[in-house]
Coordinates of N, CA and C in Angstrom, one line a residue:
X184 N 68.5 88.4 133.0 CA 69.5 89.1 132.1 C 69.6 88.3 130.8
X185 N 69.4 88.8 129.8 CA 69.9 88.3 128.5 C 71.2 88.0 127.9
X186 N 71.1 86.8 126.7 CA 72.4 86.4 126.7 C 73.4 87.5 126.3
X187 N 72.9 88.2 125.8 CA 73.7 89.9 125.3 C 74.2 90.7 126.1
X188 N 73.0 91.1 127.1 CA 74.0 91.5 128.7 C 75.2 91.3 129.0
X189 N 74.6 89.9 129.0 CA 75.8 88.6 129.8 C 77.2 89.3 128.8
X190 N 77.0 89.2 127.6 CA 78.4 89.4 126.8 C 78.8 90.7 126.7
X191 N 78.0 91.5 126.6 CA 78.2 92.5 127.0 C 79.2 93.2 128.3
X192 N 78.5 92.5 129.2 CA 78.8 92.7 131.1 C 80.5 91.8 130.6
X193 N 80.5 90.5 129.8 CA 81.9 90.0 130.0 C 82.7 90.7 129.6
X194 N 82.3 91.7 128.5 CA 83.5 92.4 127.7 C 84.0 93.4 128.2
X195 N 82.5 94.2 129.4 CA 83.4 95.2 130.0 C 84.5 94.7 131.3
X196 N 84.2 93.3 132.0 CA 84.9 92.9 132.7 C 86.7 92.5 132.0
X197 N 86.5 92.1 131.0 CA 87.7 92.2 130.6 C 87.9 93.4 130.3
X198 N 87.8 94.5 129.7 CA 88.0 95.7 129.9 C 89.0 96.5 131.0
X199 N 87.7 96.1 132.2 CA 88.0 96.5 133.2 C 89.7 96.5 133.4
X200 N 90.1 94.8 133.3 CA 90.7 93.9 133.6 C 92.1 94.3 132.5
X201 N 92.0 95.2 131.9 CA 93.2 94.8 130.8 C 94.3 96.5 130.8
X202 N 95.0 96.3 130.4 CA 95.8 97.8 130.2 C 95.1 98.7 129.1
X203 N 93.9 98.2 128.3 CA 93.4 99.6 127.1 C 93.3 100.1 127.6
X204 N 93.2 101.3 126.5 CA 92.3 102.8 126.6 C 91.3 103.3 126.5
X205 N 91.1 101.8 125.4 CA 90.0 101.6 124.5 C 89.5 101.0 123.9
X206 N 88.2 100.5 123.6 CA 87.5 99.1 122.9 C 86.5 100.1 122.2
X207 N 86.6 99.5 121.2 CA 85.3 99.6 120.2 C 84.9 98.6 119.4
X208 N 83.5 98.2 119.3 CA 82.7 96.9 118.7 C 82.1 97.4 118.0
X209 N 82.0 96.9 117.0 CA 80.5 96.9 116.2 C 80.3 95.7 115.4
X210 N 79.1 94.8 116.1 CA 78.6 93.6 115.4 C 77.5 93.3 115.8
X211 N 76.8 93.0 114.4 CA 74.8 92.6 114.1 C 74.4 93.8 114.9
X212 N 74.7 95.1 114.8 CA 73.7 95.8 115.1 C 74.4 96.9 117.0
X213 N 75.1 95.5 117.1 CA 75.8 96.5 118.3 C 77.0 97.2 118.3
X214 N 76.6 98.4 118.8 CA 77.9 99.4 119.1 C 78.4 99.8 120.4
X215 N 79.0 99.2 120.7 CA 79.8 99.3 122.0 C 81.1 100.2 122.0
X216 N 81.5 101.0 122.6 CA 82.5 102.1 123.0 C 83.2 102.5 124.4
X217 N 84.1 101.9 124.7 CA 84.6 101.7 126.2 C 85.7 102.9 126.3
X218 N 85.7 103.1 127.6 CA 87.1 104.5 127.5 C 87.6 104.2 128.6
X219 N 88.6 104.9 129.3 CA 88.9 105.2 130.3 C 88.9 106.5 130.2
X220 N 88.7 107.3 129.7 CA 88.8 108.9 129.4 C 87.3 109.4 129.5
X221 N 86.7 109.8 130.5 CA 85.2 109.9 130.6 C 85.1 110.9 129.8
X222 N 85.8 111.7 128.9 CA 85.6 113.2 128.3 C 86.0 112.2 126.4
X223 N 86.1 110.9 126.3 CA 86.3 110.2 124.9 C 85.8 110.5 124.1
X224 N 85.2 110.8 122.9 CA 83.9 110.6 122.2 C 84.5 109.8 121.3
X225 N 84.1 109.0 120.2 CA 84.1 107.7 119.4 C 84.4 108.8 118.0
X226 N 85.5 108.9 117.8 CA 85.7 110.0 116.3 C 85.8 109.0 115.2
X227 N 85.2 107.6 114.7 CA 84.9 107.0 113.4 C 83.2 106.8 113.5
X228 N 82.6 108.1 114.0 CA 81.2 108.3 112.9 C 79.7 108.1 113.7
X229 N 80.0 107.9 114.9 CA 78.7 107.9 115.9 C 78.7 109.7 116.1
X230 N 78.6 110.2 115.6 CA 78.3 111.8 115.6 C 78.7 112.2 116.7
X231 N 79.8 111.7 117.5 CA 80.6 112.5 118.4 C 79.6 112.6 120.2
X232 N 78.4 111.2 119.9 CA 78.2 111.5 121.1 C 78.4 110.5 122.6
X233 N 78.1 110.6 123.1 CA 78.7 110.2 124.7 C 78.4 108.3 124.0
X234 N 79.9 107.8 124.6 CA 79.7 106.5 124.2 C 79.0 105.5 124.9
X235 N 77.9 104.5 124.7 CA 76.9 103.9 125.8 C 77.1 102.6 124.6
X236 N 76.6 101.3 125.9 CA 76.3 100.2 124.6 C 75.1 100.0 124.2
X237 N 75.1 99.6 123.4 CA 73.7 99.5 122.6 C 73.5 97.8 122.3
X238 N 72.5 96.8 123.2 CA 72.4 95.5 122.9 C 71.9 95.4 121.6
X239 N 72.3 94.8 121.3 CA 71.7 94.1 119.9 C 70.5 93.6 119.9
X240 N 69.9 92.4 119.1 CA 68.7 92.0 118.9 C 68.5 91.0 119.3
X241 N 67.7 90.2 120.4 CA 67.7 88.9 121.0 C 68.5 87.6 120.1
X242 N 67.9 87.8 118.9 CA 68.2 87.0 118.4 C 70.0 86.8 117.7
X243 N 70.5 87.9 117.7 CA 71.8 88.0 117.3 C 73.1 87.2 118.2
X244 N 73.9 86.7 117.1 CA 74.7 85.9 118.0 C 75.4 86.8 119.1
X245 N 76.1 85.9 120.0 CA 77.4 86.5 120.7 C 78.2 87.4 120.3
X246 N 78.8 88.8 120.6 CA 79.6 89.3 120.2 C 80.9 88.8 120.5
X247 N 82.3 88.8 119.4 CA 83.4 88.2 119.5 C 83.8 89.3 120.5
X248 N 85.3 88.8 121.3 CA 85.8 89.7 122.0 C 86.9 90.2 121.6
X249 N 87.0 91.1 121.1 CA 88.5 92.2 120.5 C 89.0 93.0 121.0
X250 N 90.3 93.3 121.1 CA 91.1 94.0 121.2 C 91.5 95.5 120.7
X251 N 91.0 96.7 120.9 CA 91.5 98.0 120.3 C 91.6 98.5 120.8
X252 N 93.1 99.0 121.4 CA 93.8 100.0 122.0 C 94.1 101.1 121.4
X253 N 93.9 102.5 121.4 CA 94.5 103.9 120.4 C 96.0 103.5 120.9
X254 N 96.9 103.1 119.8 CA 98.4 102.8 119.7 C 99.4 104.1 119.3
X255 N 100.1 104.2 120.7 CA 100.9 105.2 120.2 C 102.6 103.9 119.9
X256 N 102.3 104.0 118.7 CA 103.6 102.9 117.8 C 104.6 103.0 118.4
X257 N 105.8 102.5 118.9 CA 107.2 103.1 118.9 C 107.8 103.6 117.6
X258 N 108.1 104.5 118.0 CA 108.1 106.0 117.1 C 110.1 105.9 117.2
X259 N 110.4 104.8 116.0 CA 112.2 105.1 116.6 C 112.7 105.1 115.0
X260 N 113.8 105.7 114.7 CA 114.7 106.0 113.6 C 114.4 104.7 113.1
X261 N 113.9 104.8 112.0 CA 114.4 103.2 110.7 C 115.7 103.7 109.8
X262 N 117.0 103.5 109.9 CA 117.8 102.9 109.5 C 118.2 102.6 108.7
X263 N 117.3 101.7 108.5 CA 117.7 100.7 107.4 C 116.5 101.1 106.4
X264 N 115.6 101.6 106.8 CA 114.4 101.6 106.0 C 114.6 103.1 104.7
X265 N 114.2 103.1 103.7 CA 114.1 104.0 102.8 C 113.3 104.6 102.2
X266 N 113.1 106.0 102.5 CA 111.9 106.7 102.1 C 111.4 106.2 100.7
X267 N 110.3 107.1 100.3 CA 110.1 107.1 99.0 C 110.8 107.5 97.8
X268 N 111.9 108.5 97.9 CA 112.1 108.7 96.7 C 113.5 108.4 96.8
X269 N 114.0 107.3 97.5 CA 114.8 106.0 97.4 C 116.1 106.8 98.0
X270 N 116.0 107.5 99.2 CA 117.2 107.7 99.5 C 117.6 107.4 100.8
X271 N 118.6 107.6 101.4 CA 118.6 106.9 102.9 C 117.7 108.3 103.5
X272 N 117.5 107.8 104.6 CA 116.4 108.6 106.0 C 117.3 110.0 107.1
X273 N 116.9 110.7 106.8 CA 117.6 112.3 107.6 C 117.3 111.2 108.8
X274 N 118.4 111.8 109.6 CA 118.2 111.5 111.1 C 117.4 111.8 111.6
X275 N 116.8 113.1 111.4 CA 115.7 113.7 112.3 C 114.5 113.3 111.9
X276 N 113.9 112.2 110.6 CA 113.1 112.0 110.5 C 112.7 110.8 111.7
X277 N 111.6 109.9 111.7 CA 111.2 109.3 112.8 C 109.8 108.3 111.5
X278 N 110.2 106.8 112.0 CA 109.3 106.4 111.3 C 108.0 106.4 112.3
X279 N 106.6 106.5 112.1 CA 105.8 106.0 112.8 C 105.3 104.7 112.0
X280 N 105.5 103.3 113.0 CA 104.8 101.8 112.1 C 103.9 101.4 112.6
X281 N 103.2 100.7 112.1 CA 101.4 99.8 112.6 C 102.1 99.0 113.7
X282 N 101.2 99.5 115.0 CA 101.5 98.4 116.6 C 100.3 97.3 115.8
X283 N 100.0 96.9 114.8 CA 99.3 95.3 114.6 C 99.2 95.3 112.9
X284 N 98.6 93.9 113.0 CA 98.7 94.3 111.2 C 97.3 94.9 111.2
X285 N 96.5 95.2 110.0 CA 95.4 95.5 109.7 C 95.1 96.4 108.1
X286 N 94.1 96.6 108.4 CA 93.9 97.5 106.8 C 93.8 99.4 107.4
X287 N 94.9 99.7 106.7 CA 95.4 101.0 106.8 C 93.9 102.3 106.1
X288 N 93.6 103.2 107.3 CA 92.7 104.2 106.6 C 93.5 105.3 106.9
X289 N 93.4 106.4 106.2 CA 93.9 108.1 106.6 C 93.4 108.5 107.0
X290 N 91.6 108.6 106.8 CA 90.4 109.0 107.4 C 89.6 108.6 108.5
X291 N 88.4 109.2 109.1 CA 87.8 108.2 110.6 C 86.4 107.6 109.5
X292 N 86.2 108.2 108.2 CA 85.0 107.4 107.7 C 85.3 107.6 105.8
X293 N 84.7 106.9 105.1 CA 84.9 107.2 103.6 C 84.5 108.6 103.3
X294 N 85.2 109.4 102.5 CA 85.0 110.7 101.8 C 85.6 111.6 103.2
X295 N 85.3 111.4 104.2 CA 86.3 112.7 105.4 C 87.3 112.7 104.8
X296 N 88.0 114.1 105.1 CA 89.5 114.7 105.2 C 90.2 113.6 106.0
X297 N 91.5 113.5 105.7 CA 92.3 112.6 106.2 C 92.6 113.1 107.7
X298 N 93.4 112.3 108.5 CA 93.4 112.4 109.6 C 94.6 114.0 110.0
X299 N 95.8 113.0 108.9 CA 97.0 114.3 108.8 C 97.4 114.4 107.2
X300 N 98.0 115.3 106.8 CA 98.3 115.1 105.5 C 99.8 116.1 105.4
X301 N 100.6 116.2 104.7 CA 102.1 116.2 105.1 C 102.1 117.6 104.5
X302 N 102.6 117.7 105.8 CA 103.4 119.0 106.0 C 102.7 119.3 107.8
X303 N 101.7 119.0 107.8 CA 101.4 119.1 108.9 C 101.6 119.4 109.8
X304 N 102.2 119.6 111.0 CA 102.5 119.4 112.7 C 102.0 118.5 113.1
X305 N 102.3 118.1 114.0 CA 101.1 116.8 115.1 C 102.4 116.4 116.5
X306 N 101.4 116.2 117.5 CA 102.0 116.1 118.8 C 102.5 114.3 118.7
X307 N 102.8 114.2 120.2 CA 102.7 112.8 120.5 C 101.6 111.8 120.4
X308 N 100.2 112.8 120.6 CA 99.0 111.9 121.0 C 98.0 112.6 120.0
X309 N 98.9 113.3 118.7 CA 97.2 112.9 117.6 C 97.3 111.7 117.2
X310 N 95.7 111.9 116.7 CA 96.0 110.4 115.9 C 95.9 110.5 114.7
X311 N 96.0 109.6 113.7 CA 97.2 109.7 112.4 C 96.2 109.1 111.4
X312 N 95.9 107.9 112.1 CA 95.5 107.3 111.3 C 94.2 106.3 111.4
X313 N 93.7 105.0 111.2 CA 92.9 104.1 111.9 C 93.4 102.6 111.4
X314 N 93.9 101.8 112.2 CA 94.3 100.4 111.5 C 92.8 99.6 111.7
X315 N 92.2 98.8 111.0 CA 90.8 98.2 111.2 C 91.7 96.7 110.9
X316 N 91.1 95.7 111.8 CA 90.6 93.9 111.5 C 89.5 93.5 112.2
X317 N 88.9 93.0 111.5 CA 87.6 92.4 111.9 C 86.3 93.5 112.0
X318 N 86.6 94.4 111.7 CA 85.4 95.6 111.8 C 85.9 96.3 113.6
X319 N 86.5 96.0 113.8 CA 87.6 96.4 114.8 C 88.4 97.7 114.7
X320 N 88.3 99.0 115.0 CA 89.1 99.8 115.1 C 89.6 100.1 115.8
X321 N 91.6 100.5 115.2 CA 92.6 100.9 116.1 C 92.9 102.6 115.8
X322 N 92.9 103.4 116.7 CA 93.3 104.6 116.7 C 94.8 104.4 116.8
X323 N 95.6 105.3 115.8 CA 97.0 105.2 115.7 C 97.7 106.7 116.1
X324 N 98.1 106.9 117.2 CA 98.8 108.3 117.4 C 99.8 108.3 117.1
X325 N 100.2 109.6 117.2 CA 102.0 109.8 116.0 C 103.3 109.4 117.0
X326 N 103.3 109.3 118.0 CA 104.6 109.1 119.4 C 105.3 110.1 119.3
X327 N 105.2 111.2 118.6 CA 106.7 111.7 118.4 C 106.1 113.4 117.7
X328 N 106.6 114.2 118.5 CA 106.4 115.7 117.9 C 106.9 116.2 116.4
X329 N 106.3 116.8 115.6 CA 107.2 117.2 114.4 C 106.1 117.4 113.0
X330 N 106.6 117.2 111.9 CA 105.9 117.6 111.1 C 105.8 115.8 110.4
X331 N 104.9 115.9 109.8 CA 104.3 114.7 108.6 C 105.3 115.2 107.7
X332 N 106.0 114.9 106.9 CA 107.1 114.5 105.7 C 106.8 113.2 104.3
X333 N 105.9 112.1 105.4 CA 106.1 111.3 104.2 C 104.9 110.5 104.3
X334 N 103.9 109.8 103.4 CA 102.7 108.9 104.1 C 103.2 107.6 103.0
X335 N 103.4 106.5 104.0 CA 104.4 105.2 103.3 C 103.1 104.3 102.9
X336 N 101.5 104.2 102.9 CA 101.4 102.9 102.7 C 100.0 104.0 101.8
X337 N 99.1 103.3 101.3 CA 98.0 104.1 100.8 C 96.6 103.1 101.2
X338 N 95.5 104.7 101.3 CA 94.7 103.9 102.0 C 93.9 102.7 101.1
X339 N 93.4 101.8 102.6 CA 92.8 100.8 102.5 C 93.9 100.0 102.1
X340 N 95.1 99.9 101.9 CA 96.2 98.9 101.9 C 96.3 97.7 103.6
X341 N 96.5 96.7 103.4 CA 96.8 96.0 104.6 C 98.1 96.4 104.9
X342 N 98.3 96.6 106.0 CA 100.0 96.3 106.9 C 100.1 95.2 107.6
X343 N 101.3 95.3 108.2 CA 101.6 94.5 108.8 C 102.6 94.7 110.3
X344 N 102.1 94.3 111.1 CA 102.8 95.1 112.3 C 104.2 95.7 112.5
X345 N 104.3 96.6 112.9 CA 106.0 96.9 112.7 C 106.4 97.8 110.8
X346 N 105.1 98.1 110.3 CA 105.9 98.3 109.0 C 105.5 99.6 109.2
X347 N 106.5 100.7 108.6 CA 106.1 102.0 108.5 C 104.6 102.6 107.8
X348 N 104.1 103.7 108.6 CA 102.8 104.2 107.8 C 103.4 105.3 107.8
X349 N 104.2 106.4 108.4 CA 104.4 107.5 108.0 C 105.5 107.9 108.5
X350 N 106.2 109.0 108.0 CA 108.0 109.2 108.5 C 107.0 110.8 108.8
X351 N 107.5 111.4 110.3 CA 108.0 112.4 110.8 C 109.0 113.1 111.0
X352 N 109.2 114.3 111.0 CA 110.5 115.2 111.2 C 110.4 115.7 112.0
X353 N 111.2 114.9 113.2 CA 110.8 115.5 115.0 C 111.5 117.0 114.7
X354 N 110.4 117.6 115.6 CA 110.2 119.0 115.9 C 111.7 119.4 117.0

């Protein structure tokens, strides 16, 4: 077995071993896509088909080991926080904020249609957005039923965990 196997085989063992949903890699060439959802497909740009790993090149280093879970945020009233056009927050809106820091996308690839765009509807478990670190992607679901109202950060902007990306108006 090659040393790529081997890292491979360790990643899904941690995998195995962890509470995700989901892992996704891509480094020197490898694309790795883990689910617990045998019905998953990888919606940032492998053409939607059945996810398998793909070893890399003998000679390519070790893959790092990361962390990407599809994050459904805690979805709770900010308060204290202030929309955009500077006034306090309707109750019934609902902030959704980045579960990590990362660089904020709207889209699953450059030039696609955004994920949501306001006015929208969206359940508990669309997803919204994509947080990326390290070439690492996070699926971001909305937690919370209702309509898109507000999109707080603009893409390819960094966040930072806990800071709002979008205000909903629970349904």
């Amino acid at each position: 077995m090659s040393d790529n196997s081997k890292d491979v085989m360790a990643i899904v063992d941690l995998f195995e071993q962890s509470d995700w949903d989901e892992l996704h890699i891509e480094l020197d060439g490898l694309h790795l896509f883990l689910s617990r959802n045998a019905d998953a497909r990888l919606s940032s740009g492998l053409g939607g088909a059945p996810a398998v790993a793909a070893p890399a090149a003998a000679a390519a280093p070790a893959p790092a080991v990361a962390a990407a879970a599809p994050a459904a945020p805690a979805a709770t009233p900010m308060a204290s926080a202030e929309p955009a056009s500077g006034g306090a927050i309707p109750a019934n809106w609902v902030a959704v904020t980045a579960p990590n820091l990362g660089t904020f996308y709207r889209s699953p690839k450059p030039g696609a249609a955004p994920f949501v765009e306001i006015g929208q509807v969206v359940t508990e478990n669309t997803e919204i957005c994509l947080l990326e670190v390290m070439k690492l992607f996070t699926a971001v679901q909305a937690g919370v039923a209702g309509k898109v109202v507000q999109v707080c950060v603009n893409d390819a902007d960094m966040v930072e965990h806990g800071q709002p990306l979008f205000y909903v108006e629970k349904a």
